[in-house]
Short mmCIF file of C-alpha atoms and ligand atoms in Angstrom, two decimals:
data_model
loop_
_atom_site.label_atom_id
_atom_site.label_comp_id
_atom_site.label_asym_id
_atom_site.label_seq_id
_atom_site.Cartn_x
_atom_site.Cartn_y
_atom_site.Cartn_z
CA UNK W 221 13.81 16.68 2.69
CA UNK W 222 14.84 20.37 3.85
CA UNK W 223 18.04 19.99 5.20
CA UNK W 224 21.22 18.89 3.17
CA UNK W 225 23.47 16.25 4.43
CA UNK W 226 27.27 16.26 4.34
CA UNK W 227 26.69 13.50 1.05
CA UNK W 228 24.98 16.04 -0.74
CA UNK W 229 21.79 14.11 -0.70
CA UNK W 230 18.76 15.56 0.51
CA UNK W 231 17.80 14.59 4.54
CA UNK W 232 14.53 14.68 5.85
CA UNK W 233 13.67 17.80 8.36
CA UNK W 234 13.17 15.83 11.69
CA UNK W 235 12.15 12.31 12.35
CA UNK W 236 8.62 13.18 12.59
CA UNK W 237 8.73 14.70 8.35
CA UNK W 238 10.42 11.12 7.78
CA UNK W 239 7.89 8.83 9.69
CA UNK W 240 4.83 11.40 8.07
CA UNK W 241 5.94 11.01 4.75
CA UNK W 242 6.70 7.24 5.02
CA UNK W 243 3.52 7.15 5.89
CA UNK W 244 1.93 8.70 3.49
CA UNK W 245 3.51 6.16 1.11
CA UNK W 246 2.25 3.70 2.88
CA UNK W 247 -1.14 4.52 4.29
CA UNK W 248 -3.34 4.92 1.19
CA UNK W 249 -5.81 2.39 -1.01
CA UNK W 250 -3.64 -0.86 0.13
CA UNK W 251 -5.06 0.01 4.23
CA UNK W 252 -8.80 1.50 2.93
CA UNK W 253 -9.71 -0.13 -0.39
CA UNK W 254 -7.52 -3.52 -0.58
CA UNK W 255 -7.19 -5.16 3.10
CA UNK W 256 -10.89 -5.05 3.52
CA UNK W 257 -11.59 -6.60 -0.10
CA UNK W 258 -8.54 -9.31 1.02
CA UNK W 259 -10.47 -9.64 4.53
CA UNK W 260 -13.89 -11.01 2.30
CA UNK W 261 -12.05 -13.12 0.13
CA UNK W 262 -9.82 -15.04 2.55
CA UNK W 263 -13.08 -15.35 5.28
CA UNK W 264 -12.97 -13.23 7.47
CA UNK W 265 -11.33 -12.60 10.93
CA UNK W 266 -8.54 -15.63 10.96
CA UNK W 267 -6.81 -12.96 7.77
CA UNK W 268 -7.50 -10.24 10.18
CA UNK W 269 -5.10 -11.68 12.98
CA UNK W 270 -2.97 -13.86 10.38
CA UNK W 271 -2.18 -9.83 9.10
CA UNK W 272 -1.40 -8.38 12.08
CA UNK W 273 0.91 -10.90 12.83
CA UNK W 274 2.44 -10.87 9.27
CA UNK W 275 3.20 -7.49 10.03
CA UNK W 276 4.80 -7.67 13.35
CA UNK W 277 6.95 -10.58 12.67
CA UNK W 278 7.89 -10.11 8.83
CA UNK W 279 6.90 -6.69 7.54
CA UNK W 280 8.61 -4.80 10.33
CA UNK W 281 11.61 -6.74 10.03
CA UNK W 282 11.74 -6.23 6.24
CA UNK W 283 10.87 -2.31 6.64
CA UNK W 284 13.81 -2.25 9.18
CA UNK W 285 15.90 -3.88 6.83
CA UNK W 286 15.12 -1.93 3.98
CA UNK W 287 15.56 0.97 5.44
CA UNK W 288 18.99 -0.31 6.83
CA UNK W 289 20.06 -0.31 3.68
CA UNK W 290 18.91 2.56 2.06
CA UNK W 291 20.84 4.88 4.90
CA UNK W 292 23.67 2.75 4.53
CA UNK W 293 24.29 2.86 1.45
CA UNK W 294 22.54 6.63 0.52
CA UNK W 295 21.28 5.51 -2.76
CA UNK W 296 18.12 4.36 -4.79
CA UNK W 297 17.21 0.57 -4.74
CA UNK W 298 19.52 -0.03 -7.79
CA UNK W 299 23.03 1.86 -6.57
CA UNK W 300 22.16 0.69 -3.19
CA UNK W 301 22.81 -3.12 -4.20
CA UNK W 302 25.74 -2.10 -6.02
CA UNK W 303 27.14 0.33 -3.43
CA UNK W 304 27.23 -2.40 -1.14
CA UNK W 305 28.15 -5.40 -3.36
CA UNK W 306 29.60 -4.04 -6.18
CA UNK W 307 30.02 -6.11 -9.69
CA UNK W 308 27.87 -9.01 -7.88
CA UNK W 309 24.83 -8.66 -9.85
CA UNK W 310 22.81 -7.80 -6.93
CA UNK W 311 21.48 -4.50 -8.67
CA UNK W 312 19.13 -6.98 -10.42
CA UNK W 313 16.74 -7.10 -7.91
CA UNK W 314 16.85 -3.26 -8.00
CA UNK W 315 15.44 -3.57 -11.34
CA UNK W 316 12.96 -5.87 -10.06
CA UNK W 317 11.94 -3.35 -7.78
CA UNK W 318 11.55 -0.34 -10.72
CA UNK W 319 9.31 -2.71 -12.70
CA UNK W 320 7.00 -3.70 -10.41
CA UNK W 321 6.49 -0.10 -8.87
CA UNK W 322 5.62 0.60 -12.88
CA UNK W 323 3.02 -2.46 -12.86
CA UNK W 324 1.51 -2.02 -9.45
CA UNK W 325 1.21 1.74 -10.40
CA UNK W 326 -0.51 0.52 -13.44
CA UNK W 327 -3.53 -0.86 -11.59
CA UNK W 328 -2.92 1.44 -8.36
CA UNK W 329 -4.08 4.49 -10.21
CA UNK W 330 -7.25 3.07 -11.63
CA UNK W 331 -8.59 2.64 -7.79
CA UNK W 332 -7.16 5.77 -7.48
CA UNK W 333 -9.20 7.07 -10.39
CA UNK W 334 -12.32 5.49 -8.89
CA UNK W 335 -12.02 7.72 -5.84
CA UNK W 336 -11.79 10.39 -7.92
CA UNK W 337 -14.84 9.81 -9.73
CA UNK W 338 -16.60 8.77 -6.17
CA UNK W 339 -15.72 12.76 -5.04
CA UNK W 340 -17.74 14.26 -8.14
CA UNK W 341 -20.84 11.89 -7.94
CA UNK W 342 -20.59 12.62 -4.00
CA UNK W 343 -20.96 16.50 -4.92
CA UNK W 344 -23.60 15.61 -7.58
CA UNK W 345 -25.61 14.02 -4.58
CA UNK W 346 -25.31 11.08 -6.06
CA UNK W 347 -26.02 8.94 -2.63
CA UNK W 348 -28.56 10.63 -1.38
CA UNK W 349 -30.99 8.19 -0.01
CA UNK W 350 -28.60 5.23 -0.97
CA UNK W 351 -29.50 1.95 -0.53
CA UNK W 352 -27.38 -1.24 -0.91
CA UNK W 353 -28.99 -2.29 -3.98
CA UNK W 354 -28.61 1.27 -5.92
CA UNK W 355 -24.90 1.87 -4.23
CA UNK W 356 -23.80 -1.68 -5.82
CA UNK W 357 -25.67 -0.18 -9.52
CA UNK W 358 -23.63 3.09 -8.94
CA UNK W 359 -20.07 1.54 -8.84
CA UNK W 360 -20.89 -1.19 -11.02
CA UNK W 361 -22.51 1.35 -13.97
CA UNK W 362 -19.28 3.91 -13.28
CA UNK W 363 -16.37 0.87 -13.82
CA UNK W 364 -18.45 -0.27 -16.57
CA UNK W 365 -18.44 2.83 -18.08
CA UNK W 366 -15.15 2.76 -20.41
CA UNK W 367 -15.01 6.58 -20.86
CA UNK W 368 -15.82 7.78 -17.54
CA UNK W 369 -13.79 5.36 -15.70
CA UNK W 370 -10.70 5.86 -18.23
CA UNK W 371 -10.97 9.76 -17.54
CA UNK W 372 -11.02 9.75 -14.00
CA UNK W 373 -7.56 7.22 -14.41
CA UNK W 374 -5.86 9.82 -16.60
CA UNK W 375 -6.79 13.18 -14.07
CA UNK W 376 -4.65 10.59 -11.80
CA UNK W 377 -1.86 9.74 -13.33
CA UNK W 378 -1.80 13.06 -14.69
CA UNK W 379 -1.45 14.29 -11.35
CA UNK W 380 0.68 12.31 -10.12
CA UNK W 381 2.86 12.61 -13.21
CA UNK W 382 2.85 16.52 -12.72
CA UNK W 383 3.78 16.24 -9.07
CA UNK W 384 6.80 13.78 -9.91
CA UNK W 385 8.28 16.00 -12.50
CA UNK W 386 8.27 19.48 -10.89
CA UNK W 387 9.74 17.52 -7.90
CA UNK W 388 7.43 18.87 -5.43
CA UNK W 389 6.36 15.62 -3.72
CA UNK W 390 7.83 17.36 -0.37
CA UNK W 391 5.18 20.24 -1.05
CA UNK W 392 2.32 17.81 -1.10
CA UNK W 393 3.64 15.80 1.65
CA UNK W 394 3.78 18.89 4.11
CA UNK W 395 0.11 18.99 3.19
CA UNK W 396 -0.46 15.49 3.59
CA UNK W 397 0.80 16.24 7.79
CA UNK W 398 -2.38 17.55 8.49
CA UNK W 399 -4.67 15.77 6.10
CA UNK W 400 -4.05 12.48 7.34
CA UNK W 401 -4.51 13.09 10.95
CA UNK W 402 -7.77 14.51 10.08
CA UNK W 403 -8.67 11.15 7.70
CA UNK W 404 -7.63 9.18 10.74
CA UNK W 405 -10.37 11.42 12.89
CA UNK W 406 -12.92 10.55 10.51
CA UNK W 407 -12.55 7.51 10.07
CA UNK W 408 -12.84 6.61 13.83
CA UNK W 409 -16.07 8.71 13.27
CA UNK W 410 -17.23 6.71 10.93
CA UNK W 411 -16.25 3.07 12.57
CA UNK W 412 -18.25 4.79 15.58
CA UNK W 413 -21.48 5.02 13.50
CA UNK W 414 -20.84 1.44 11.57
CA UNK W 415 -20.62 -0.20 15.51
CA UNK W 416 -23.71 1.62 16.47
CA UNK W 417 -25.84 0.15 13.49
CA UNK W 418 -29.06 -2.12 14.81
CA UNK W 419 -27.55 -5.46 13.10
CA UNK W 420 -23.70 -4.28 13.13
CA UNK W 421 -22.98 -7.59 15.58
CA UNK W 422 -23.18 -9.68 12.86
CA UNK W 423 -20.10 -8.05 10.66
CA UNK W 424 -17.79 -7.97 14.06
CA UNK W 425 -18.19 -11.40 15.11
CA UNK W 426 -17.18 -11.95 10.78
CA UNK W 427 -14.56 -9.49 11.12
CA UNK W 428 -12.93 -10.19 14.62
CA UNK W 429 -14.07 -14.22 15.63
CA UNK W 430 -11.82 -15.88 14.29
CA UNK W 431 -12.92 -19.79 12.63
CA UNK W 432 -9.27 -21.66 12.89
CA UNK W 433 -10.51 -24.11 10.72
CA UNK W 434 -10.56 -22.06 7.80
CA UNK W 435 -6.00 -21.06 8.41
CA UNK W 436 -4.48 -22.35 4.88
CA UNK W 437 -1.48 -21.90 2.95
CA UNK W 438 -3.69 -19.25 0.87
CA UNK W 439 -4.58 -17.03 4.31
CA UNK W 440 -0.90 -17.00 5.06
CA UNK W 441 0.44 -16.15 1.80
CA UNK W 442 -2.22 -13.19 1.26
CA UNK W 443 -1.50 -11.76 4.91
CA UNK W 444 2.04 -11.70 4.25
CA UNK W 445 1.57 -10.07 0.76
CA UNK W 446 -0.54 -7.39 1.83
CA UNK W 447 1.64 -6.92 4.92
CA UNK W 448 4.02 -6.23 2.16
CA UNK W 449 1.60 -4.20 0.05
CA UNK W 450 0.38 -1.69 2.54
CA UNK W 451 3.64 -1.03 4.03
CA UNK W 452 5.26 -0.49 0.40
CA UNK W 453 7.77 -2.91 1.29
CA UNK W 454 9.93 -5.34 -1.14
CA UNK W 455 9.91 -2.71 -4.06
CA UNK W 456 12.62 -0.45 -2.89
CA UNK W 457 10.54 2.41 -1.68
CA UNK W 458 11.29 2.55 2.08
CA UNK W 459 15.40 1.90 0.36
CA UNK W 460 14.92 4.91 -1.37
CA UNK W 461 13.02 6.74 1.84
CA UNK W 462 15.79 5.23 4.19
CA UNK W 463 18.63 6.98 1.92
CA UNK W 464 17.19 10.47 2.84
CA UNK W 465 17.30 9.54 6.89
CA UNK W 466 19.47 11.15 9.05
CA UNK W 467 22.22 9.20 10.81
CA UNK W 468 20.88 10.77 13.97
CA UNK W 469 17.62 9.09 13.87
CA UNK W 470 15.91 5.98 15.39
CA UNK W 471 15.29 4.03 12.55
CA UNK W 472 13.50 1.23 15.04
CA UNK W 473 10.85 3.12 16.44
CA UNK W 474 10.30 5.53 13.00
CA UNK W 475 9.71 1.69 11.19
CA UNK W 476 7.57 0.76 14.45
CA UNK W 477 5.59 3.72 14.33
CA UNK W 478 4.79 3.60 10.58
CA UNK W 479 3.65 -0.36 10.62
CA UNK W 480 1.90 0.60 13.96
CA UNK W 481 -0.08 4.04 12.11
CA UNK W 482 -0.67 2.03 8.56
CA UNK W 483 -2.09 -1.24 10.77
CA UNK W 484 -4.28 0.89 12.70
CA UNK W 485 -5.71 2.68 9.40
CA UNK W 486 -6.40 -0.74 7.45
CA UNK W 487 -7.79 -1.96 10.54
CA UNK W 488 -10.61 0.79 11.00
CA UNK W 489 -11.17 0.36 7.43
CA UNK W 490 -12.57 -2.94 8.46
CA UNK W 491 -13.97 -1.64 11.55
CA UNK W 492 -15.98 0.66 9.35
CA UNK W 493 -16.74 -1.61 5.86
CA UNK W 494 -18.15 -5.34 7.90
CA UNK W 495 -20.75 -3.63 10.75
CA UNK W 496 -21.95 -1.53 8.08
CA UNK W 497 -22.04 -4.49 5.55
CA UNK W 498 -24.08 -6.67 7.22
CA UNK W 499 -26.55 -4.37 9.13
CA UNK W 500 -27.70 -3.76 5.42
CA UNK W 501 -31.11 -6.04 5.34
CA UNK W 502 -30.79 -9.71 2.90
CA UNK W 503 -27.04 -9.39 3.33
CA UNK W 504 -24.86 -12.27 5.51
CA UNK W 505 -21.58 -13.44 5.72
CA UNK W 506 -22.74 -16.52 4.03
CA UNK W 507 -24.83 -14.72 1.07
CA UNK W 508 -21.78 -12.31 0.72
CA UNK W 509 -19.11 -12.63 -2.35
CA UNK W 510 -16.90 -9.47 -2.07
CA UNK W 511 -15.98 -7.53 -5.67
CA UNK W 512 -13.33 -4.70 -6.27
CA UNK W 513 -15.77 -2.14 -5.60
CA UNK W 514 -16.61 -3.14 -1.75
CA UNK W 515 -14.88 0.11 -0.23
CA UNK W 516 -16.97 2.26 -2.71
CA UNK W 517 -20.29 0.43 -2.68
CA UNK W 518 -20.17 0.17 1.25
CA UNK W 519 -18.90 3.60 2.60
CA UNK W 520 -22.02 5.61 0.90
CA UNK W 521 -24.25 3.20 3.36
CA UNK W 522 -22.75 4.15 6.93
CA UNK W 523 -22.60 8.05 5.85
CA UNK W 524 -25.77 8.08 4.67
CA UNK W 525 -26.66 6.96 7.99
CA UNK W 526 -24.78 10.18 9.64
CA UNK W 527 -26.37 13.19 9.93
CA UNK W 528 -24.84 15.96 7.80
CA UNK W 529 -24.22 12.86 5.48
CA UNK W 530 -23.40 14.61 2.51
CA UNK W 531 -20.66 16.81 4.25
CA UNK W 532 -18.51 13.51 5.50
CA UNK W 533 -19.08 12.22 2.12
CA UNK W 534 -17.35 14.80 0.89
CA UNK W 535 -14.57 15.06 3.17
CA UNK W 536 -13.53 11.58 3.30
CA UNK W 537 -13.25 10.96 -1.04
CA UNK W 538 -10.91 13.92 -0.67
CA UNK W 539 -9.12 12.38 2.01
CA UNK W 540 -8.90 9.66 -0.16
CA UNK W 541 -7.73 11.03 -3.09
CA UNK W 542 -5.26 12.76 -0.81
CA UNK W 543 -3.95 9.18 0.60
CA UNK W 544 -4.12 7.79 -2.29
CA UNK W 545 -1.76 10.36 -4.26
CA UNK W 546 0.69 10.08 -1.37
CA UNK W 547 1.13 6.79 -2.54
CA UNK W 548 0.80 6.92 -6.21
CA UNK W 549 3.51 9.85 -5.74
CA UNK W 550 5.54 7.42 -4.05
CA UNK W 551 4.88 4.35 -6.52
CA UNK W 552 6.77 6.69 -9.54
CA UNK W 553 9.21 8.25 -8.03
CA UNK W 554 11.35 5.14 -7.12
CA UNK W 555 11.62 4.64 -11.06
CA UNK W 556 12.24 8.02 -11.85
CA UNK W 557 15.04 8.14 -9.36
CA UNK W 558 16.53 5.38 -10.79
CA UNK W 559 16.37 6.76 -14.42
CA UNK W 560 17.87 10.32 -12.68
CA UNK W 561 20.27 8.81 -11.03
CA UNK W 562 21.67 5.92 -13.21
CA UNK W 563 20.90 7.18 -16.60
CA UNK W 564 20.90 11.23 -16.08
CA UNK W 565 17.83 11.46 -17.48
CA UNK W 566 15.88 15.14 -16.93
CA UNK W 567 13.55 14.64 -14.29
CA UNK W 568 10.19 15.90 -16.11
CA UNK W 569 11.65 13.63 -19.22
CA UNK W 570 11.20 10.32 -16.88
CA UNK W 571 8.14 11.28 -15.08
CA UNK W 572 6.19 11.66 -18.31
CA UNK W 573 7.79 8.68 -19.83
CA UNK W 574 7.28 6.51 -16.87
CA UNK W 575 3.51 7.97 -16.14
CA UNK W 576 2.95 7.17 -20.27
CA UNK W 577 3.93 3.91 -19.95
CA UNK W 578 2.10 2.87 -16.28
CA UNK W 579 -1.15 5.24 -18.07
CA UNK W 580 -0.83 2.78 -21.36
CA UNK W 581 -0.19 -0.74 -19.28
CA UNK W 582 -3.17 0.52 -16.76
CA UNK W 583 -6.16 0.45 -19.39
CA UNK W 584 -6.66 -3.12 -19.37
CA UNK W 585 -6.93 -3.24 -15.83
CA UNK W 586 -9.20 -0.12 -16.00
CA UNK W 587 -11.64 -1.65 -18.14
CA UNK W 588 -11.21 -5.45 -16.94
CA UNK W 589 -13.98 -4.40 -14.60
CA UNK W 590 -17.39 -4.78 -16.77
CA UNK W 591 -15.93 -2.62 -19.55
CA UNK W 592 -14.73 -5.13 -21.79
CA UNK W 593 -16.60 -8.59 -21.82
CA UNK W 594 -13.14 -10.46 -22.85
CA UNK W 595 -11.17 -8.70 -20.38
CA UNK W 596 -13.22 -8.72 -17.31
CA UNK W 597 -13.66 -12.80 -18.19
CA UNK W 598 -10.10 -13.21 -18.37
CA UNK W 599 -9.49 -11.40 -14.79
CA UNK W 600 -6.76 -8.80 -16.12
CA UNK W 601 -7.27 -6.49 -13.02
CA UNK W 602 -7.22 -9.60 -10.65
CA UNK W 603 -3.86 -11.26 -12.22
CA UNK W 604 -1.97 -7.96 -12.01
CA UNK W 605 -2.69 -7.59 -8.83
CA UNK W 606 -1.97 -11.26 -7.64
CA UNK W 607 1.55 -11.37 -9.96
CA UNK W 608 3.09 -7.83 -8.56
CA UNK W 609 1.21 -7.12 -5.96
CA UNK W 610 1.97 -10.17 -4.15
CA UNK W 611 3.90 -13.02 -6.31
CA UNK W 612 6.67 -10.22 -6.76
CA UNK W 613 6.38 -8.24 -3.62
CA UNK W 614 7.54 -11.40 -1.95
CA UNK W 615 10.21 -12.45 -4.13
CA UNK W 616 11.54 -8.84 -3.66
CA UNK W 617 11.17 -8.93 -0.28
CA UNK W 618 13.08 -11.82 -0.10
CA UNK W 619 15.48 -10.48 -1.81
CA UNK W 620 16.07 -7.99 0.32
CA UNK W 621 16.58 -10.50 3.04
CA UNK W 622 18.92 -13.14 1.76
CA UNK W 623 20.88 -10.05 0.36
CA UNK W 624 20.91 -8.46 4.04
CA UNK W 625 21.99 -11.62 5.73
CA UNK W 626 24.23 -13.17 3.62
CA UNK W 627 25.63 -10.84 1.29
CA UNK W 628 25.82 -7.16 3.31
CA UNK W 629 26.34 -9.27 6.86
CA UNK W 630 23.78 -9.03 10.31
CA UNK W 631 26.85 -7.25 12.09
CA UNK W 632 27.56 -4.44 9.41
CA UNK W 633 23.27 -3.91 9.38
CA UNK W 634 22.95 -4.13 13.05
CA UNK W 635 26.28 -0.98 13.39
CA UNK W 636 23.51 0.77 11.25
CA UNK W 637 20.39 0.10 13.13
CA UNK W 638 21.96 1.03 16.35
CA UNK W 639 23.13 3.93 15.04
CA UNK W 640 20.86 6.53 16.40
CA UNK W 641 19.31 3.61 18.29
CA UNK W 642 22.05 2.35 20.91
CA UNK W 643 19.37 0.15 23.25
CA UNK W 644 17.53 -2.27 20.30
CA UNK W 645 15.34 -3.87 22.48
CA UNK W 646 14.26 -5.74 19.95
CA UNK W 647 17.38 -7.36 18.44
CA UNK W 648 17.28 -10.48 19.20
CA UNK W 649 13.93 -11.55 17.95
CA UNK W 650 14.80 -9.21 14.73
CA UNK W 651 17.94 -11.27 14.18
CA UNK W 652 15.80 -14.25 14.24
CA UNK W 653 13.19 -13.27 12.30
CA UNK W 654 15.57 -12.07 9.72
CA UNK W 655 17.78 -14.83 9.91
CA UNK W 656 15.23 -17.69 9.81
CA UNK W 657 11.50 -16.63 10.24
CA UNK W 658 10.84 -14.22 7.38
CA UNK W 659 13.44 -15.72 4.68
CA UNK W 660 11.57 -19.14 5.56
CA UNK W 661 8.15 -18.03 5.74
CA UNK W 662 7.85 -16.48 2.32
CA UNK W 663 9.79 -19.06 0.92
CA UNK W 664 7.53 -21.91 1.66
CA UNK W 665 4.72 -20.09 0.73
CA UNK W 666 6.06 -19.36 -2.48
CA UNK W 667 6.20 -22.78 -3.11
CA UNK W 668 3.06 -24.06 -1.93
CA UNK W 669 1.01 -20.74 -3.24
CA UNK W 670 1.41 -22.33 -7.05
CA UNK W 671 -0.80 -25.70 -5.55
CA UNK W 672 -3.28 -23.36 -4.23
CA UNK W 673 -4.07 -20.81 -6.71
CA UNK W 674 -4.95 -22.93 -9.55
N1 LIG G 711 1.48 1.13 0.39
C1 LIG G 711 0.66 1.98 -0.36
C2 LIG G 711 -0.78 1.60 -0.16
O1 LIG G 711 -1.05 0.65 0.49
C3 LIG G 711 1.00 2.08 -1.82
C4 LIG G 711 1.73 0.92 -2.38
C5 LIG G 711 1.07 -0.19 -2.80
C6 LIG G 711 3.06 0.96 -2.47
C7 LIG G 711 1.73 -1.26 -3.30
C8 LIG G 711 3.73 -0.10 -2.96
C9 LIG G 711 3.05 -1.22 -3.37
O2 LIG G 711 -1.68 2.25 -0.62
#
């Protein structure tokens, strides 16, 4: 955000700062931690593909929009409805969007926290000689561990918290640039070593043959929400990262090359977690129930098995954490924005009140994972997660749409696509999808997802 534009509202340096730091809002524990954990529950390689597709067809077409809107209008999620349709109530789903950054923060920052703890116990030499029985113990005695895991959560949200309200996010975010190209490097790496494992063929045929029976409602609604989820879509971010984009830029091929970058990253994840998964001895696809922890009790196996283990340990929890902040960074600061803007609230003010309250609604999530016996038996962490991170991630996206189409107009967002972009190749199958494909495809699944997730 270096230069200033003629509004008076901060612009970001070139296209390459905007795509970087979009980014780095979206790669982060959604790509590494949650699409392989979705991958295990949903069976495999048919979620794989049903993903990629989810975020061709509907995710880019929703980033595009959102980001349509946000440069249009040059305001956060909330004045952005109201800039454009004023008095029409529209600024509701605005609020929609503040709350369930808040909640998915919430829940976000306990992962978050468990990476953090992951980068101590990696110095302590905790994995030396790993194996997959001891890994599992490790994660399983850390989450269960009320203290240690609700420390590690606070350093987080602390952090993140501290960032937000000194305003420095673009600080962190010019040292994200060369962080994440070097997380990317690893983690190809890494994949290299899982595909090289005696017994890795076992994990890729799970993780890229796809079984067409097993396409449901479910698989659908899941690729769709973590299409969503990863690309920090229906929320309002990319609104709020749209507002700060030039006029001169290519807002087609900056959303195409940040779907394209957080795809790839989610994918290796995969590449990485399933060889390495079932090489381990007693372990196949059938035997296999995946748990929150599978990033963390799987990624100590396959660098164990590199030499110089220890040292790629190390460097990939800090990548981690690194992603991971990126995101959490981006997770607050749409409802701080909206409390600076709308209610001229001091900036460090909402940041700590915001990071108090997402700190305070997190703990049940944090110990919902063996901590408490009542909580972990209801499923706190698991219901979050299921009502924000995708039930309300695809109203808001949504939202977004029907708002686009029928309220702002295709004509007035397509004058502000082109702008900077005068040959959309694209536009006719974006019209579509926006018109029909997207709006339709979340709907229905909203409906049917109630008969399937009894
Ligand atoms: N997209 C980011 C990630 O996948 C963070 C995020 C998650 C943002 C959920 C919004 C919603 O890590």
């Amino acid at each position: 955000m270096a230069e200033k534009s003629i509004s008076g509202r901060g612009t970001w340096g070139s296209k390459i700062a905007f795509i970087l730091a979009a980014a780095g809002s979206a790669i982060g524990l959604g790509s590494l931690w949650r699409f392989p954990l979705m991958v295990g529950r949903m069976g495999g390689a048919v979620y794989v593909f049903a993903y990629i597709l989810a975020v061709f067809f509907i995710g880019f077409t929703e980033m595009l929009a959102e980001l349509a809107i946000g440069r249009y209008s040059q305001k956060n999620p909330v004045g952005a409805f109201e800039a454009i349709r004023p008095g029409s109530g529209w600024k509701y789903l605005g609020y929609t969007g503040v709350i369930t950054t808040i909640a998915i923060l919430s829940y976000y920052a306990v992962v978050a926290g468990w990476a953090f703890g992951y980068l101590y116990k990696t110095i302590f030499g905790l994995f030396r000689n790993v194996t997959w029985e001891s890994s599992a113990a490790i994660f399983d005695r850390f989450v269960s561990n009320s203290w240690e895991s609700l420390f590690c959560f606070l350093i987080v949200m602390g952090i993140t918290t501290y960032i937000i309200s000194r305003g420095i996010q673009a600080g962190i975010e010019r040292f994200a640039k060369v962080l994440m190209p070097l997380l990317f490097i690893l983690m190809i790496f890494l994949a290299i070593r899982a595909l090289t494992l005696p017994g890795a063929g076992k994990g890729i045929a799970f993780y890229l043959k796809p079984d067409l029976a097993k396409i449901d409602v479910k698989v659908l609604f899941f690729a769709i929400g973590q299409a969503f989820y990863s690309l920090s879509l229906g929320m309002g971010i990319m609104i709020t990262y749209g507002s700060y984009i030039s006029k001169r830029e290519n807002l087609v091929s900056s959303a195409g090359w940040v779907c394209f970058s957080t795809t790839l990253v989610a994918f290796l994840a995969g590449i990485i977690i399933y060889p390495t998964l079932f090489a381990t001895p007693g372990l196949t696809p059938e035997k296999f129930a995946p748990s929150l922890g599978l990033m963390f009790q799987t990624i100590p196996l396959v660098i164990a098995k590199l030499p110089g283990g220890f040292l790629f340990g190390f460097l990939f929890f800090i990548l981690l954490q690194v992603a991971a902040l990126t995101s959490t960074i981006s997770l607050l600061e749409v409802p701080v924005a909206f409390l600076i803007d709308e209610h001229n609230w001091r900036r460090s003010k909402a940041a700590l009140f915001l990071g108090g309250i997402s700190f305070f609604l997190g703990i049940p999530s944090a110990l919902s994972v063996g901590a408490s016996t009542a909580l972990t038996r209801f499923g706190f962490f698991n219901k979050m997660d299921l009502l924000f991170g995708n039930v309300l991630l695809a109203i808001g996206g949504l939202g977004v749409l029907i708002f686009l189409v029928y309220f702002w107009g295709i004509k007035p967002a397509l004058e502000e696509i082109r702008t900077g972009c005068p040959r959309f190749r694209l536009q006719p199958l974006w019209i579509f999808n926006v018109r029909f494909l997207a709006p339709l495809a979340i709907l229905i699944l909203l409906i049917f997802i109630k008969t399937v997730t009894k």
